[in-house]
Tab-separated table of C-alpha atoms (C1' of nucleotides) in Angstrom:
chain	number	residue	atom	x	y	z
A	1	MET	CA	-54.604	118.711	97.340
A	2	SER	CA	-54.155	116.646	100.433
A	3	ILE	CA	-56.835	116.292	103.133
A	4	ALA	CA	-54.229	118.943	104.657
A	5	ILE	CA	-54.470	121.913	102.504
A	6	GLU	CA	-58.313	120.664	101.989
A	7	ASN	CA	-59.368	121.780	105.585
A	8	PHE	CA	-56.761	124.577	105.624
A	9	VAL	CA	-58.163	126.939	103.405
A	10	LYS	CA	-61.148	125.500	104.900
A	11	ALA	CA	-60.736	127.340	108.224
A	12	ILE	CA	-59.471	130.243	106.918
A	13	TYR	CA	-62.917	130.752	104.108
A	14	LYS	CA	-64.909	130.407	107.566
A	15	ASN	CA	-63.370	132.277	109.571
A	16	ASP	CA	-63.481	134.789	107.212
A	17	LYS	CA	-67.214	134.805	107.091
A	18	ASN	CA	-68.029	133.847	111.729
A	19	ASP	CA	-65.474	136.195	113.011
A	20	SER	CA	-63.728	137.617	110.759
A	21	ASN	CA	-61.364	140.085	112.910
A	22	ASN	CA	-58.618	137.789	113.163
A	23	THR	CA	-57.015	135.619	110.602
A	24	LYS	CA	-53.640	134.551	111.666
A	25	PRO	CA	-52.132	131.308	111.551
A	26	GLY	CA	-52.680	130.754	115.695
A	27	ASN	CA	-56.268	131.271	115.231
A	28	ILE	CA	-56.200	128.779	112.456
A	29	ALA	CA	-54.406	126.974	114.134
A	30	LYS	CA	-56.567	126.562	117.627
A	31	LYS	CA	-59.918	125.886	115.434
A	32	LEU	CA	-58.079	122.715	113.531
A	33	GLY	CA	-56.291	121.302	116.788
A	34	ILE	CA	-52.553	121.719	115.467
A	35	SER	CA	-49.487	124.180	116.819
A	36	ASN	CA	-49.045	127.474	115.324
A	37	ALA	CA	-46.234	125.912	114.242
A	38	ALA	CA	-48.209	124.218	112.115
A	39	ALA	CA	-50.228	126.678	110.838
A	40	THR	CA	-47.236	128.650	109.958
A	41	ASP	CA	-45.689	126.676	108.046
A	42	MET	CA	-48.756	125.343	106.409
A	43	ALA	CA	-49.601	129.394	105.104
A	44	LYS	CA	-46.145	129.295	103.598
A	45	LYS	CA	-46.758	126.526	102.065
A	46	LEU	CA	-50.114	127.692	100.662
A	47	ALA	CA	-48.849	131.263	99.353
A	48	SER	CA	-46.267	129.343	97.149
A	49	LYS	CA	-49.313	127.586	95.327
A	50	ASP	CA	-51.098	130.884	95.654
A	51	LEU	CA	-53.940	129.777	97.208
A	52	LEU	CA	-53.363	133.083	99.337
A	53	HIS	CA	-51.643	135.825	100.459
A	54	TYR	CA	-48.866	135.536	103.581
A	55	GLU	CA	-46.964	138.608	104.903
A	56	LYS	CA	-44.945	138.248	107.803
A	57	TYR	CA	-47.149	138.224	111.184
A	58	GLN	CA	-49.869	139.847	108.890
A	59	GLU	CA	-53.594	138.396	108.838
A	60	LEU	CA	-53.725	135.614	106.294
A	61	GLN	CA	-56.358	136.303	103.591
A	62	LEU	CA	-57.110	133.839	100.669
A	63	THR	CA	-56.734	134.109	96.494
A	64	ASP	CA	-59.214	133.569	94.246
A	65	LYS	CA	-58.182	130.357	93.636
A	66	GLY	CA	-58.126	129.590	97.510
A	67	THR	CA	-61.778	131.084	97.839
A	68	GLN	CA	-62.385	128.487	94.851
A	69	MET	CA	-60.871	125.877	96.538
A	70	ALA	CA	-63.146	126.254	99.664
A	71	LEU	CA	-66.569	127.042	98.298
A	72	ASN	CA	-65.560	124.053	96.429
A	73	ILE	CA	-64.949	122.018	99.729
A	74	VAL	CA	-67.894	123.416	101.374
A	75	ARG	CA	-70.614	122.199	98.520
A	76	LYS	CA	-69.059	119.148	99.086
A	77	HIS	CA	-69.874	119.064	102.337
A	78	ARG	CA	-72.620	120.488	102.471
A	79	LEU	CA	-74.807	118.197	99.631
A	80	TRP	CA	-73.362	115.761	101.576
A	81	GLU	CA	-75.370	116.780	104.870
A	82	ALA	CA	-78.270	117.533	102.456
A	83	LEU	CA	-77.689	113.544	101.296
A	84	LEU	CA	-77.043	111.639	104.535
A	85	PHE	CA	-80.328	113.942	105.705
A	86	LYS	CA	-82.750	113.179	102.789
A	87	LEU	CA	-82.414	109.304	103.438
A	88	PHE	CA	-81.191	108.552	106.909
A	89	ASP	CA	-81.857	108.564	110.102
A	90	MET	CA	-79.243	110.617	111.591
A	91	SER	CA	-78.915	114.129	113.602
A	92	LEU	CA	-77.262	117.498	112.280
A	93	HIS	CA	-74.566	116.484	114.675
A	94	GLU	CA	-74.129	112.573	112.706
A	95	ILE	CA	-75.116	114.145	109.738
A	96	HIS	CA	-72.243	117.177	109.868
A	97	LYS	CA	-69.082	114.487	111.184
A	98	GLU	CA	-69.861	112.335	108.032
A	99	ALA	CA	-69.573	114.798	105.617
A	100	GLU	CA	-66.535	116.196	107.472
A	101	LEU	CA	-64.424	113.020	106.297
A	102	LEU	CA	-66.938	112.762	102.742
A	103	GLU	CA	-66.526	116.157	101.339
A	104	HIS	CA	-62.726	115.932	100.834
A	105	GLN	CA	-63.514	112.778	98.957
A	106	THR	CA	-66.136	113.397	96.265
A	107	SER	CA	-65.187	114.393	92.976
A	108	ASP	CA	-66.306	117.479	91.562
A	109	PHE	CA	-68.515	114.867	88.622
A	110	LEU	CA	-69.989	113.123	91.876
A	111	ALA	CA	-70.930	116.600	94.264
A	112	ASP	CA	-72.769	117.152	90.817
A	113	LYS	CA	-74.901	113.823	90.525
A	114	ILE	CA	-75.701	114.174	94.225
A	115	SER	CA	-76.967	117.737	93.578
A	116	ALA	CA	-79.048	116.569	90.401
A	117	TYR	CA	-80.842	113.938	92.240
A	118	LEU	CA	-81.468	116.676	95.724
A	119	GLY	CA	-83.433	119.126	93.233
A	120	ASN	CA	-80.076	121.130	93.269
A	121	PRO	CA	-81.203	122.858	96.547
A	122	LYS	CA	-79.204	125.697	97.791
A	123	PHE	CA	-79.697	125.190	101.192
A	124	ASP	CA	-78.570	122.259	103.407
A	125	PRO	CA	-80.905	120.740	106.335
A	126	HIS	CA	-79.062	123.986	108.731
A	127	GLY	CA	-79.707	126.645	106.308
A	128	ASP	CA	-76.406	126.865	105.632
A	129	PRO	CA	-76.372	128.196	101.519
A	130	ILE	CA	-74.927	125.379	99.210
A	131	PRO	CA	-72.189	126.966	96.763
A	132	ASN	CA	-73.372	125.868	93.012
A	133	ALA	CA	-70.951	124.029	90.800
A	134	LYS	CA	-68.838	127.484	89.604
A	135	GLY	CA	-68.534	128.033	93.522
A	136	GLU	CA	-71.775	130.868	93.210
A	137	ILE	CA	-73.730	131.193	96.945
A	138	THR	CA	-76.756	132.492	97.019
A	139	THR	CA	-77.171	135.289	100.103
A	140	VAL	CA	-79.471	135.231	102.967
A	141	ASP	CA	-79.728	138.815	103.269
A	142	ASN	CA	-82.849	138.709	105.483
A	143	SER	CA	-82.373	136.297	107.807
A	144	ILE	CA	-81.415	137.785	111.279
A	145	ALA	CA	-79.782	136.353	114.582
A	146	LEU	CA	-82.382	135.036	117.006
A	147	SER	CA	-80.980	137.716	119.314
A	148	GLN	CA	-81.918	140.876	117.544
A	149	THR	CA	-85.403	139.718	117.135
A	150	GLN	CA	-88.474	141.801	118.470
A	151	ALA	CA	-90.206	140.412	121.250
A	152	GLY	CA	-94.366	139.965	120.443
A	153	GLU	CA	-93.077	138.642	117.087
A	154	THR	CA	-93.078	135.581	114.471
A	155	TYR	CA	-90.540	134.257	112.182
A	156	ILE	CA	-89.604	131.206	110.482
A	157	ILE	CA	-85.724	129.562	111.685
A	158	SER	CA	-83.427	129.382	108.257
A	159	ARG	CA	-80.230	128.682	110.098
A	160	LEU	CA	-78.785	126.823	112.690
A	161	MET	CA	-74.872	127.304	112.621
A	162	SER	CA	-73.060	125.339	114.998
A	163	ASP	CA	-71.350	121.936	114.292
A	164	ASP	CA	-71.943	120.984	117.953
A	165	LYS	CA	-73.777	117.808	120.130
A	166	GLU	CA	-75.628	119.327	122.434
A	167	PHE	CA	-76.550	122.847	120.472
A	168	PHE	CA	-78.529	119.575	118.015
A	169	ASP	CA	-79.847	117.302	120.958
A	170	PHE	CA	-81.959	120.363	121.958
A	171	CYS	CA	-82.864	121.534	118.955
A	172	ALA	CA	-83.904	118.083	117.939
A	173	LEU	CA	-85.473	117.751	121.457
A	174	HIS	CA	-87.724	121.080	120.933
A	175	GLY	CA	-88.287	120.972	117.761
A	176	LEU	CA	-85.874	124.071	116.737
A	177	LYS	CA	-85.244	122.670	112.928
A	178	TYR	CA	-84.597	124.407	109.681
A	179	GLY	CA	-88.529	125.925	108.480
A	180	ASN	CA	-90.254	125.815	112.041
A	181	ARG	CA	-92.288	128.553	113.032
A	182	ILE	CA	-91.531	130.090	116.779
A	183	THR	CA	-92.922	133.481	118.532
A	184	VAL	CA	-90.749	135.185	120.680
A	185	THR	CA	-92.606	136.416	123.168
A	186	ASN	CA	-89.691	137.719	125.855
A	187	GLN	CA	-86.423	139.521	125.135
A	188	PHE	CA	-84.612	140.258	128.370
A	189	LYS	CA	-82.060	142.393	127.261
A	190	ASN	CA	-79.862	142.998	129.852
A	191	ASN	CA	-79.792	139.359	130.839
A	192	ARG	CA	-79.260	138.452	126.762
A	193	MET	CA	-81.665	135.572	127.071
A	194	THR	CA	-84.710	134.625	124.666
A	195	GLN	CA	-87.463	133.927	125.263
A	196	ILE	CA	-89.446	132.292	122.896
A	197	SER	CA	-93.053	130.205	121.986
A	198	ILE	CA	-92.904	126.602	120.004
A	199	ASN	CA	-95.207	123.676	119.790
A	200	ASN	CA	-97.417	125.217	122.423
A	201	ASN	CA	-93.676	125.512	124.819
A	202	THR	CA	-92.167	128.246	125.974
A	203	ILE	CA	-87.956	128.262	126.169
A	204	LEU	CA	-85.520	130.968	127.267
A	205	LEU	CA	-82.560	130.827	125.530
A	206	ASN	CA	-79.351	131.900	126.500
A	207	GLU	CA	-77.115	133.626	124.250
A	208	ASP	CA	-74.933	131.290	123.404
A	209	PHE	CA	-77.509	129.678	121.549
A	210	THR	CA	-79.700	132.744	120.275
A	211	ASN	CA	-76.699	134.286	118.591
A	212	ILE	CA	-76.452	130.854	116.139
A	213	ILE	CA	-79.791	130.967	115.511
A	214	TYR	CA	-80.514	132.917	112.678
A	215	VAL	CA	-84.529	133.842	111.700
A	216	ASN	CA	-86.635	134.793	109.272
A	217	GLU	CA	-89.954	137.080	109.334
A	218	SER	CA	-92.705	135.588	109.002
A	219	ASN	CA	-94.845	136.758	106.243
B	1	MET	CA	-55.868	103.143	110.333
B	2	SER	CA	-54.386	104.973	107.797
B	3	ILE	CA	-55.840	104.954	104.235
B	4	ALA	CA	-52.288	103.538	102.791
B	5	ILE	CA	-52.644	100.427	105.094
B	6	GLU	CA	-56.215	99.614	104.276
B	7	ASN	CA	-55.696	99.633	100.421
B	8	PHE	CA	-52.906	97.192	101.289
B	9	VAL	CA	-54.750	95.342	103.298
B	10	LYS	CA	-57.441	94.887	101.025
B	11	ALA	CA	-55.190	94.680	98.325
B	12	ILE	CA	-54.150	91.097	99.849
B	13	TYR	CA	-57.072	90.119	100.536
B	14	LYS	CA	-58.982	90.407	96.228
B	15	ASN	CA	-55.519	88.755	95.817
B	16	ASP	CA	-55.499	86.028	97.771
B	17	LYS	CA	-59.449	85.663	96.795
B	18	ASN	CA	-58.774	85.398	93.067
B	19	ASP	CA	-54.767	84.931	91.811
B	20	SER	CA	-53.810	82.915	95.155
B	21	ASN	CA	-50.259	82.120	94.295
B	22	ASN	CA	-48.713	84.459	95.308
B	23	THR	CA	-48.675	87.714	97.939
B	24	LYS	CA	-46.075	87.890	97.751
B	25	PRO	CA	-44.638	92.103	98.476
B	26	GLY	CA	-43.818	91.841	94.804
B	27	ASN	CA	-47.362	91.151	93.128
B	28	ILE	CA	-49.119	94.009	96.118
B	29	ALA	CA	-46.718	96.347	95.274
B	30	LYS	CA	-48.112	95.609	91.182
B	31	LYS	CA	-51.343	95.618	92.048
B	32	LEU	CA	-50.990	99.240	94.198
B	33	GLY	CA	-48.202	101.082	92.136
B	34	ILE	CA	-45.817	100.982	94.594
B	35	SER	CA	-41.808	99.663	94.490
B	36	ASN	CA	-41.656	96.426	96.064
B	37	ALA	CA	-39.001	97.747	98.632
B	38	ALA	CA	-42.613	100.151	99.837
B	39	ALA	CA	-44.297	96.649	99.905
B	40	THR	CA	-41.740	94.861	101.821
B	41	ASP	CA	-41.618	97.724	104.621
B	42	MET	CA	-45.336	98.187	104.800
B	43	ALA	CA	-45.696	94.282	105.206
B	44	LYS	CA	-43.072	94.391	108.233
B	45	LYS	CA	-45.542	97.748	109.773
B	46	LEU	CA	-48.204	95.403	109.184
B	47	ALA	CA	-46.929	92.465	110.975
B	48	SER	CA	-45.942	94.624	114.274
B	49	LYS	CA	-49.390	95.762	114.127
B	50	ASP	CA	-50.657	92.238	114.429
B	51	LEU	CA	-52.680	92.781	110.859
B	52	LEU	CA	-50.436	90.052	108.942
B	53	HIS	CA	-47.830	87.247	109.241
B	54	TYR	CA	-44.471	87.976	108.019
B	55	GLU	CA	-41.727	86.534	107.141
B	56	LYS	CA	-38.705	87.367	104.775
B	57	TYR	CA	-38.976	85.912	100.900
B	58	GLN	CA	-42.633	83.978	102.021
B	59	GLU	CA	-46.069	84.790	101.089
B	60	LEU	CA	-47.365	87.046	103.253
B	61	GLN	CA	-50.925	86.282	104.806
B	62	LEU	CA	-52.997	88.029	107.053
B	63	THR	CA	-54.412	87.389	110.808
B	64	ASP	CA	-57.769	87.224	111.436
B	65	LYS	CA	-57.820	90.706	112.432
B	66	GLY	CA	-56.059	91.853	109.297
B	67	THR	CA	-59.182	90.070	107.464
B	68	GLN	CA	-61.718	91.772	109.324
B	69	MET	CA	-60.637	94.688	108.434
B	70	ALA	CA	-60.301	94.030	105.031
B	71	LEU	CA	-64.143	92.915	104.762
B	72	ASN	CA	-65.154	96.539	106.599
B	73	ILE	CA	-62.745	98.003	103.858
B	74	VAL	CA	-65.107	96.279	101.380
B	75	ARG	CA	-68.375	95.708	102.779
B	76	LYS	CA	-68.060	100.001	102.371
B	77	HIS	CA	-66.797	99.584	99.869
B	78	ARG	CA	-69.618	97.767	98.363
B	79	LEU	CA	-72.477	99.703	100.426
B	80	TRP	CA	-71.220	102.412	98.099
B	81	GLU	CA	-71.735	100.963	95.060
B	82	ALA	CA	-74.684	99.630	95.634
B	83	LEU	CA	-76.242	102.929	96.972
B	84	LEU	CA	-74.429	105.054	94.275
B	85	PHE	CA	-75.869	102.806	91.708
B	86	LYS	CA	-79.733	102.605	92.905
B	87	LEU	CA	-79.544	107.024	93.572
B	88	PHE	CA	-77.437	108.189	90.391
B	89	ASP	CA	-77.464	107.949	86.776
B	90	MET	CA	-73.014	106.201	87.086
B	91	SER	CA	-71.379	104.120	85.117
B	92	LEU	CA	-70.473	100.419	86.860
B	93	HIS	CA	-66.753	101.790	86.488
B	94	GLU	CA	-67.716	105.464	87.491
B	95	ILE	CA	-69.049	104.008	90.622
B	96	HIS	CA	-66.286	102.373	91.695
B	97	LYS	CA	-63.933	104.771	90.993
B	98	GLU	CA	-65.622	106.866	93.600
B	99	ALA	CA	-66.109	103.630	96.244
B	100	GLU	CA	-62.693	103.358	96.212
B	101	LEU	CA	-62.198	106.361	97.955
B	102	LEU	CA	-65.294	107.344	100.000
B	103	GLU	CA	-64.457	103.466	101.909
B	104	HIS	CA	-61.812	104.460	103.911
B	105	GLN	CA	-63.965	107.712	105.270
B	106	THR	CA	-67.140	105.872	105.398
B	107	SER	CA	-67.754	105.175	110.192
B	108	ASP	CA	-69.652	101.323	110.565
B	109	PHE	CA	-72.075	103.611	111.595
B	110	LEU	CA	-73.006	105.146	108.101
B	111	ALA	CA	-72.417	101.990	106.571
B	112	ASP	CA	-74.307	100.287	108.874
B	113	LYS	CA	-77.467	103.751	108.162
B	114	ILE	CA	-76.443	102.426	104.058
B	115	SER	CA	-77.057	99.325	104.366
B	116	ALA	CA	-80.517	99.090	105.795
B	117	TYR	CA	-81.929	102.068	103.704
B	118	LEU	CA	-81.044	99.581	101.571
B	119	GLY	CA	-82.476	96.966	103.064
B	120	ASN	CA	-79.313	95.104	103.877
B	121	PRO	CA	-78.452	93.833	100.358
B	122	LYS	CA	-76.067	90.519	100.178
B	123	PHE	CA	-74.750	91.785	96.544
B	124	ASP	CA	-73.393	94.738	95.234
B	125	PRO	CA	-74.368	95.511	91.258
B	126	HIS	CA	-71.357	94.290	90.041
B	127	GLY	CA	-73.119	90.801	92.556
B	128	ASP	CA	-69.879	90.668	94.395
B	129	PRO	CA	-71.356	89.460	97.774
B	130	ILE	CA	-71.417	92.823	100.531
B	131	PRO	CA	-69.852	91.175	104.279
B	132	ASN	CA	-72.490	92.068	106.729
B	133	ALA	CA	-71.606	94.408	109.987
B	134	LYS	CA	-69.393	91.198	111.467
B	135	GLY	CA	-67.604	90.612	108.327
B	136	GLU	CA	-69.350	87.272	106.975
B	137	ILE	CA	-70.141	86.976	103.487
B	138	THR	CA	-73.372	85.188	101.272
B	139	THR	CA	-71.257	82.471	99.573
B	140	VAL	CA	-72.613	82.350	95.905
B	141	ASP	CA	-71.347	78.672	95.268
B	142	ASN	CA	-73.457	77.762	92.330
B	143	SER	CA	-71.920	80.368	90.290
B	144	ILE	CA	-69.382	79.277	87.518
B	145	ALA	CA	-67.566	81.590	84.158
B	146	LEU	CA	-69.394	81.802	81.499
B	147	SER	CA	-65.756	80.034	80.518
B	148	GLN	CA	-67.096	77.154	82.139
B	149	THR	CA	-70.365	76.861	80.672
B	150	GLN	CA	-72.052	74.521	78.665
B	151	ALA	CA	-73.570	75.286	74.941
B	152	GLY	CA	-77.397	75.030	74.267
B	153	GLU	CA	-78.030	76.469	77.979
B	154	THR	CA	-78.971	79.629	79.183
B	155	TYR	CA	-77.884	81.295	82.620
B	156	ILE	CA	-78.263	84.266	84.423
B	157	ILE	CA	-75.669	86.823	85.199
B	158	SER	CA	-74.653	87.074	88.733
B	159	ARG	CA	-70.855	88.383	88.608
B	160	LEU	CA	-69.225	91.391	86.430
B	161	MET	CA	-65.885	90.574	88.611
B	162	SER	CA	-63.795	93.495	86.816
B	163	ASP	CA	-63.060	97.595	87.302
B	164	ASP	CA	-62.303	97.941	83.623
B	165	LYS	CA	-63.787	101.235	82.177
B	166	GLU	CA	-63.326	99.253	78.619
B	167	PHE	CA	-65.477	96.613	80.313
B	168	PHE	CA	-67.890	98.039	81.710
B	169	ASP	CA	-68.328	100.071	78.657
B	170	PHE	CA	-68.145	96.820	76.658
B	171	CYS	CA	-71.553	94.907	79.309
B	172	ALA	CA	-73.729	97.814	79.553
B	173	LEU	CA	-73.289	98.449	75.520
B	174	HIS	CA	-74.647	94.892	74.677
B	175	GLY	CA	-76.736	94.528	77.934
B	176	LEU	CA	-74.492	92.577	79.815
B	177	LYS	CA	-75.716	93.175	83.829
B	178	TYR	CA	-76.380	91.444	86.727
B	179	GLY	CA	-79.197	89.169	87.282
B	180	ASN	CA	-80.079	89.648	82.815
B	181	ARG	CA	-81.003	86.567	81.008
B	182	ILE	CA	-78.439	85.008	78.088
B	183	THR	CA	-77.763	81.190	76.487
B	184	VAL	CA	-74.908	79.882	75.693
B	185	THR	CA	-75.142	78.595	71.647
B	186	ASN	CA	-71.393	78.007	71.234
B	187	GLN	CA	-68.242	76.754	73.356
B	188	PHE	CA	-65.577	76.898	71.486
B	189	LYS	CA	-62.466	74.940	73.201
B	190	ASN	CA	-59.732	75.401	71.150
B	191	ASN	CA	-60.164	79.249	70.469
B	192	ARG	CA	-61.393	79.544	73.932
B	193	MET	CA	-64.203	81.845	72.860
B	194	THR	CA	-67.852	81.305	74.253
B	195	GLN	CA	-70.749	82.344	72.020
B	196	ILE	CA	-73.765	83.470	73.263
B	197	SER	CA	-77.158	85.101	72.769
B	198	ILE	CA	-78.903	88.060	74.224
B	199	ASN	CA	-81.743	90.069	73.564
B	200	ASN	CA	-81.830	88.736	70.215
B	201	ASN	CA	-77.798	89.381	69.562
B	202	THR	CA	-75.157	87.151	69.427
B	203	ILE	CA	-71.370	87.981	70.758
B	204	LEU	CA	-68.420	86.009	70.873
B	205	LEU	CA	-66.353	86.467	73.498
B	206	ASN	CA	-62.913	85.934	74.652
B	207	GLU	CA	-61.710	84.265	77.220
B	208	ASP	CA	-59.992	87.703	78.777
B	209	PHE	CA	-64.099	88.089	79.260
B	210	THR	CA	-65.364	84.564	79.737
B	211	ASN	CA	-63.790	84.690	82.991
B	212	ILE	CA	-64.395	87.304	84.536
B	213	ILE	CA	-68.391	87.023	83.816
B	214	TYR	CA	-70.219	84.423	86.432
B	215	VAL	CA	-73.146	83.006	85.701
B	216	ASN	CA	-75.792	80.872	87.395
B	217	GLU	CA	-78.113	78.516	86.189
B	218	SER	CA	-81.723	79.087	85.298
B	219	ASN	CA	-84.012	77.762	86.505
C	1	DA	C1'	-24.723	71.789	89.588
C	2	DA	C1'	-23.444	76.469	87.659
C	3	DA	C1'	-25.309	80.315	85.389
C	4	DC	C1'	-28.096	83.559	84.571
C	5	DT	C1'	-32.534	85.968	86.551
C	6	DT	C1'	-36.095	87.429	88.991
C	7	DT	C1'	-38.084	88.811	93.222
C	8	DT	C1'	-36.817	90.377	97.523
C	9	DT	C1'	-34.776	92.627	101.145
C	10	DT	C1'	-32.177	96.513	103.206
C	11	DA	C1'	-30.165	100.983	102.738
C	12	DA	C1'	-30.152	105.573	101.853
C	13	DG	C1'	-32.864	109.218	100.821
C	14	DT	C1'	-37.247	112.476	100.100
C	15	DA	C1'	-41.910	115.260	101.013
C	16	DT	C1'	-45.687	116.099	104.110
C	17	DA	C1'	-47.199	117.172	107.758
C	18	DC	C1'	-47.231	117.707	111.893
C	19	DT	C1'	-44.024	118.476	117.542
C	20	DT	C1'	-41.898	121.469	120.944
C	21	DA	C1'	-38.411	125.012	122.285
C	22	DA	C1'	-36.002	128.651	121.372
C	23	DA	C1'	-35.759	133.483	119.258
C	24	DT	C1'	-38.508	137.165	117.283
C	25	DT	C1'	-41.773	140.838	116.626
C	26	DT	C1'	-46.706	142.172	117.979
C	27	DT	C1'	-49.708	143.868	121.156
C	28	DA	C1'	-51.176	145.116	125.890
C	29	DT	C1'	-49.728	147.312	130.263
C	30	DT	C1'	-48.889	150.703	133.638
D	1	DA	C1'	-42.315	154.995	126.385
D	2	DA	C1'	-40.258	150.973	128.781
D	3	DT	C1'	-41.893	146.576	130.509
D	4	DA	C1'	-44.741	142.836	130.310
D	5	DA	C1'	-47.612	139.156	128.036
D	6	DA	C1'	-49.031	136.738	123.812
D	7	DA	C1'	-48.578	134.891	119.484
D	8	DT	C1'	-45.868	134.472	115.669
D	9	DT	C1'	-41.450	133.015	112.991
D	10	DT	C1'	-37.204	130.087	113.391
D	11	DA	C1'	-35.536	125.426	114.353
D	12	DA	C1'	-34.309	121.195	115.079
D	13	DG	C1'	-36.803	116.907	114.977
D	14	DT	C1'	-40.229	112.760	114.237
D	15	DA	C1'	-43.362	109.443	111.707
D	16	DT	C1'	-45.967	108.208	107.690
D	17	DA	C1'	-45.326	105.987	103.100
D	18	DC	C1'	-43.050	106.341	99.994
D	19	DT	C1'	-38.856	106.007	96.414
D	20	DT	C1'	-33.880	104.745	94.031
D	21	DA	C1'	-29.851	101.552	94.412
D	22	DA	C1'	-27.374	98.138	96.249
D	23	DA	C1'	-27.083	93.468	98.544
D	24	DA	C1'	-29.581	89.394	99.385
D	25	DA	C1'	-31.871	85.413	98.121
D	26	DA	C1'	-34.663	82.591	95.321
D	27	DG	C1'	-36.065	80.129	91.474
D	28	DT	C1'	-35.036	79.151	86.624
D	29	DT	C1'	-32.694	77.313	82.753
D	30	DT	C1'	-29.113	75.117	80.424
DNA sequence: AAACTTTTTTAAGTATACTTAAATTTTATT
DNA sequence: AATAAAATTTAAGTATACTTAAAAAAGTTT
């Protein structure tokens, strides 16, 4: 299967996991930076390969086969992120960009080698779960968006759900990192802002960030 | 530049380094597993990109720009080989196959990270030189093919110039590995065979192997 | 040097993955 | 419910990287 196909299947999968309300060709096209027409063409082609269900004007839906393919690619992506993060001094954004390319040129054999080398990790450096070789994912039920937290409570950062350079630069600057401890000092519901304390510094975060930073309750 | 272009340029470069007598489209086509017509087409296209000199019915010759591109790809290939060899339990043949794919999806930035992590090695696990970021290569002048060695002398294996699985399986079985010591016990010139001693075992090698195993004199 | 063989080139055609522009259908608005 | 807006689909066309088949040139043999 080509890189274009892999990226298309992956985009549908990720779309389903996030803003699942729109999996029509146009929305996928926007995420991939291709025209709507190209996305429709591709959808038809993938339907003929039994990777997704396609009906005119309806939402695209991955078949089991398509889902397995997506999980396989996501697995490789996140394993590369984990490996590059461990070995090299690179930002999460740089790591993501490289993994985006490497994921398509990685045999299952090599993926398993990377996984074993890392001790079969269940999460990547963003806190995103790494599917195992069978495509099974460890769910992270009890993690919630920072926007949904309680003022006065302390939490552990469990996921940074973004690919954006500016976001990661901000996180790196303030110590917002997978596994780190933060205290929510104020929730300004009306302004949709959250004030946190980390490393004795106080930071005010707006909704753009508090919706993509996930945390677990700190026991 | 596309993967097809990168592989074409690399094939010319490697051809020049080995059986340099024929760099015409047909020979390159054979190495890449494409038709002669496709190779001619590609040669014309690359000439228009100033990557090689093309004149009808003549040998193909890389320009400086083309040579730099080839060296950049070879650098990435050999850095991946060195990294995979260090981290994972994989055969030289498996490592080669993975590197063949990864080399095209590796930024200069990542290549430099890999190189630094490995301590900027000058040679890969086959003993082949790794070009530096500027495309400069450490020459290995004093290494000679096993077929050219003297009976009675002891040598250090410096290069295993092959991509072939069977060859590497054979090498692994008998301890023929980069850096290992061997003694040439007999040179059967008429039969083009070389008898060596390694780890107290005697092995008789024919020309197919003695021409691709390179050694240095052992001081 | 003529004849044969091999290689290279040209020409025509294919699959993939896109594009833009127009037509169609769906969705939202009044 | 009619109309306007937005999205989707169809249609036609492009670039890349190939293919096969035929024509042309080069190389080899006798």
